[in-house]
CSV table of C-alpha atoms in Angstrom, one decimal:
chain,number,residue,atom,x,y,z
W,610,MET,CA,0.0,0.0,0.0
W,611,PRO,CA,1.5,3.4,-0.9
W,612,ARG,CA,2.3,5.7,1.9
W,613,PRO,CA,0.1,8.7,2.3
W,614,THR,CA,1.4,12.1,1.3
W,615,PRO,CA,2.3,14.4,4.1
W,616,LEU,CA,1.5,17.5,2.1
W,617,PRO,CA,-1.7,19.4,2.9
W,618,LEU,CA,-4.2,19.7,0.1
W,619,PHE,CA,-3.3,23.4,-0.5
W,620,TYR,CA,0.3,22.5,-1.4
W,621,ARG,CA,-0.7,19.6,-3.5
W,622,LEU,CA,-3.2,21.6,-5.5
W,623,THR,CA,-1.0,24.7,-5.9
W,624,LEU,CA,2.4,23.0,-6.6
W,625,SER,CA,1.2,19.9,-8.5
W,626,PHE,CA,-1.7,21.2,-10.5
W,627,ILE,CA,-2.1,25.0,-10.6
W,628,GLU,CA,1.5,26.0,-10.9
W,629,PRO,CA,2.4,23.5,-13.6
W,630,LEU,CA,-0.6,24.5,-15.6
W,631,LEU,CA,0.5,28.2,-15.3
W,632,ALA,CA,4.0,27.2,-16.4
W,633,ILE,CA,2.7,25.3,-19.4
W,634,GLY,CA,0.6,28.3,-20.3
W,635,GLY,CA,3.5,30.6,-20.0
W,636,ALA,CA,5.7,28.3,-22.0
W,637,LEU,CA,3.2,28.1,-24.8
W,638,GLN,CA,2.7,31.8,-24.8
W,639,ALA,CA,6.5,32.4,-24.9
W,640,LEU,CA,6.9,30.0,-27.9
W,641,LEU,CA,3.7,30.8,-29.9
W,642,TYR,CA,3.0,34.4,-28.9
W,643,PRO,CA,6.3,35.8,-27.7
W,644,GLN,CA,5.3,39.5,-27.9
W,645,SER,CA,2.2,38.7,-25.8
W,646,TYR,CA,4.5,37.0,-23.3
W,647,LEU,CA,6.8,40.1,-23.2
W,648,ASP,CA,3.8,42.4,-22.8
W,649,TYR,CA,3.1,40.7,-19.5
W,650,VAL,CA,6.5,40.2,-18.1
W,651,THR,CA,8.8,42.8,-19.6
W,652,PRO,CA,6.5,45.2,-21.5
W,653,ARG,CA,9.4,47.6,-22.5
W,654,THR,CA,11.0,44.8,-24.5
W,655,ARG,CA,10.0,44.4,-28.1
W,656,TYR,CA,10.0,41.0,-29.8
W,657,THR,CA,12.5,40.3,-32.5
W,658,LYS,CA,13.2,36.9,-34.1
W,659,SER,CA,16.7,37.1,-32.5
W,660,LEU,CA,15.1,36.5,-29.1
W,661,ASP,CA,13.8,33.0,-30.1
W,662,PRO,CA,16.8,31.1,-28.7
W,663,LEU,CA,16.3,32.9,-25.3
W,664,PHE,CA,12.6,31.9,-25.3
W,665,SER,CA,13.6,28.3,-26.0
W,666,GLN,CA,16.0,28.4,-23.0
W,667,ILE,CA,13.2,29.8,-20.8
W,668,VAL,CA,10.8,27.1,-21.9
W,669,GLY,CA,13.4,24.4,-21.3
W,670,GLY,CA,13.7,25.5,-17.7
W,671,TRP,CA,9.9,25.6,-17.3
W,672,ALA,CA,9.6,22.1,-18.8
W,673,ILE,CA,11.9,20.7,-16.0
W,674,ILE,CA,9.7,22.4,-13.4
W,675,VAL,CA,6.5,21.1,-15.0
W,676,TYR,CA,7.8,17.6,-15.1
W,677,LEU,CA,8.9,17.6,-11.5
W,678,GLU,CA,5.8,19.3,-10.2
W,679,PHE,CA,3.2,17.5,-12.3
W,680,TYR,CA,4.7,14.1,-12.4
W,681,ALA,CA,7.8,13.3,-10.3
W,682,LEU,CA,6.9,15.0,-7.0
W,683,PRO,CA,3.3,13.9,-6.7
W,684,HIS,CA,3.7,10.4,-8.2
W,685,VAL,CA,7.2,9.3,-7.4
W,686,PHE,CA,8.2,11.3,-4.3
W,687,HIS,CA,4.7,12.0,-2.9
W,688,HIS,CA,5.7,10.7,0.5
W,689,ASP,CA,9.1,12.4,0.8
W,690,LEU,CA,8.9,15.9,2.1
W,691,LYS,CA,12.6,16.3,2.0
W,692,VAL,CA,12.6,16.0,-1.8
W,693,TRP,CA,9.7,18.4,-2.1
W,694,LYS,CA,11.6,20.9,0.0
W,695,GLN,CA,14.8,20.6,-2.0
W,696,CYS,CA,12.8,21.1,-5.2
W,697,ALA,CA,10.9,24.0,-3.8
W,698,THR,CA,14.3,25.6,-2.9
W,699,ALA,CA,15.5,25.1,-6.5
W,700,PHE,CA,12.3,26.5,-7.9
W,701,LEU,CA,12.6,29.5,-5.7
W,702,LEU,CA,16.0,30.2,-7.2
W,703,SER,CA,14.3,30.2,-10.6
W,704,ASP,CA,11.5,32.4,-9.2
W,705,ALA,CA,14.0,34.9,-7.9
W,706,MET,CA,15.5,35.3,-11.4
W,707,TYR,CA,12.0,35.6,-12.9
W,708,VAL,CA,11.1,38.4,-10.4
W,709,TYR,CA,14.5,40.0,-11.1
W,710,ALA,CA,13.6,40.1,-14.8
W,711,ILE,CA,10.4,41.9,-13.9
W,712,VAL,CA,12.3,44.3,-11.6
W,713,GLN,CA,14.7,45.1,-14.4
W,714,ASP,CA,11.9,46.1,-16.7
W,715,TRP,CA,9.3,47.7,-14.3
W,716,GLY,CA,11.7,49.0,-11.6
W,717,LEU,CA,11.8,47.9,-8.0
W,718,ILE,CA,9.5,50.6,-6.7
W,719,LYS,CA,6.7,49.5,-9.0
W,720,VAL,CA,7.2,45.8,-8.3
W,721,VAL,CA,6.8,46.3,-4.6
W,722,SER,CA,4.0,48.9,-4.9
W,723,PRO,CA,0.7,47.2,-5.8
W,724,TRP,CA,-1.0,50.6,-6.0
W,725,LYS,CA,1.2,51.3,-9.0
W,726,TRP,CA,0.0,48.2,-10.9
W,727,THR,CA,-2.4,50.0,-13.2
W,728,LYS,CA,-2.8,47.5,-16.0
W,729,THR,CA,-4.6,44.1,-15.9
W,730,THR,CA,-1.4,42.5,-17.2
W,731,GLU,CA,0.6,43.8,-14.3
W,732,TRP,CA,-1.9,42.5,-11.8
W,733,LEU,CA,-2.0,39.1,-13.5
W,734,THR,CA,1.8,38.9,-13.8
W,735,MET,CA,2.3,39.6,-10.1
W,736,LEU,CA,-0.6,37.6,-8.7
W,737,LEU,CA,0.4,34.5,-10.8
W,738,THR,CA,4.0,34.9,-9.6
W,739,ILE,CA,3.2,35.5,-5.9
W,740,LEU,CA,0.9,32.4,-5.6
W,741,PRO,CA,3.5,29.7,-6.3
W,742,ILE,CA,6.2,31.6,-4.5
W,743,SER,CA,4.0,31.9,-1.4
W,744,ALA,CA,3.2,28.2,-1.6
W,745,ARG,CA,6.9,27.2,-1.9
W,746,LEU,CA,7.9,29.5,1.0
W,747,GLY,CA,5.0,28.1,3.1
W,748,LEU,CA,6.2,24.6,2.4
W,749,LEU,CA,9.8,25.4,3.3
W,750,LEU,CA,8.6,27.1,6.5
W,751,GLY,CA,6.3,24.3,7.5
W,752,VAL,CA,3.1,26.4,7.4
W,753,GLY,CA,0.1,24.2,7.8
W,754,MET,CA,2.2,21.1,8.4
W,755,GLY,CA,1.4,20.7,12.0
W,756,ILE,CA,3.1,21.7,15.3
W,757,GLY,CA,6.8,21.9,15.0
W,758,ALA,CA,6.9,21.0,11.4
W,759,ALA,CA,9.1,24.0,10.5
W,760,SER,CA,11.8,22.9,12.8
W,761,LYS,CA,11.9,19.2,11.9
W,762,SER,CA,13.8,17.9,8.9
W,763,GLY,CA,11.6,16.7,6.0
W,764,SER,CA,12.7,13.1,6.3
W,765,ALA,CA,12.3,12.9,10.0
W,766,MET,CA,8.8,14.2,9.7
W,767,LEU,CA,7.8,11.5,7.3
W,768,THR,CA,9.5,8.3,8.3
W,769,ARG,CA,7.4,5.9,10.3
W,770,LYS,CA,8.9,3.2,12.4
W,771,LYS,CA,8.6,-0.1,10.6
W,772,ALA,CA,6.6,-2.8,12.4
W,773,LYS,CA,8.8,-5.7,13.4
């Protein structure tokens, strides 16, 4: 019998369903409608064909995240919180660079000032960025994992003593 997952439903839904779908949507947008993608993330950047290799690199990174979040983590490592936390840390590194790209285009003051987000595209970009980042940070901090979860290691939290 497979071991139950230690992840609360919020994390499973956000990190194994919603976020991978958002990443797939972003990847398709970057490949098929690159100017539309740029309009959301870096609106001051104009699309030229010479950017296509960069879009391919971005999509390659997202493909790894989608595979891990949509398949490997929920189906292969569903019981191993330590693996989930390690992947969440790696994904946060990617998220940090994604946010940095937005900061480079919008400016730091605008990124951290929601009242300056005047366009629907700005709100969508930030909200769809904040949701998975918040879920990953919550997972790493043990939010919603039970008493003392934040201070326990992932493996120690999950291992059960085998019956002799």
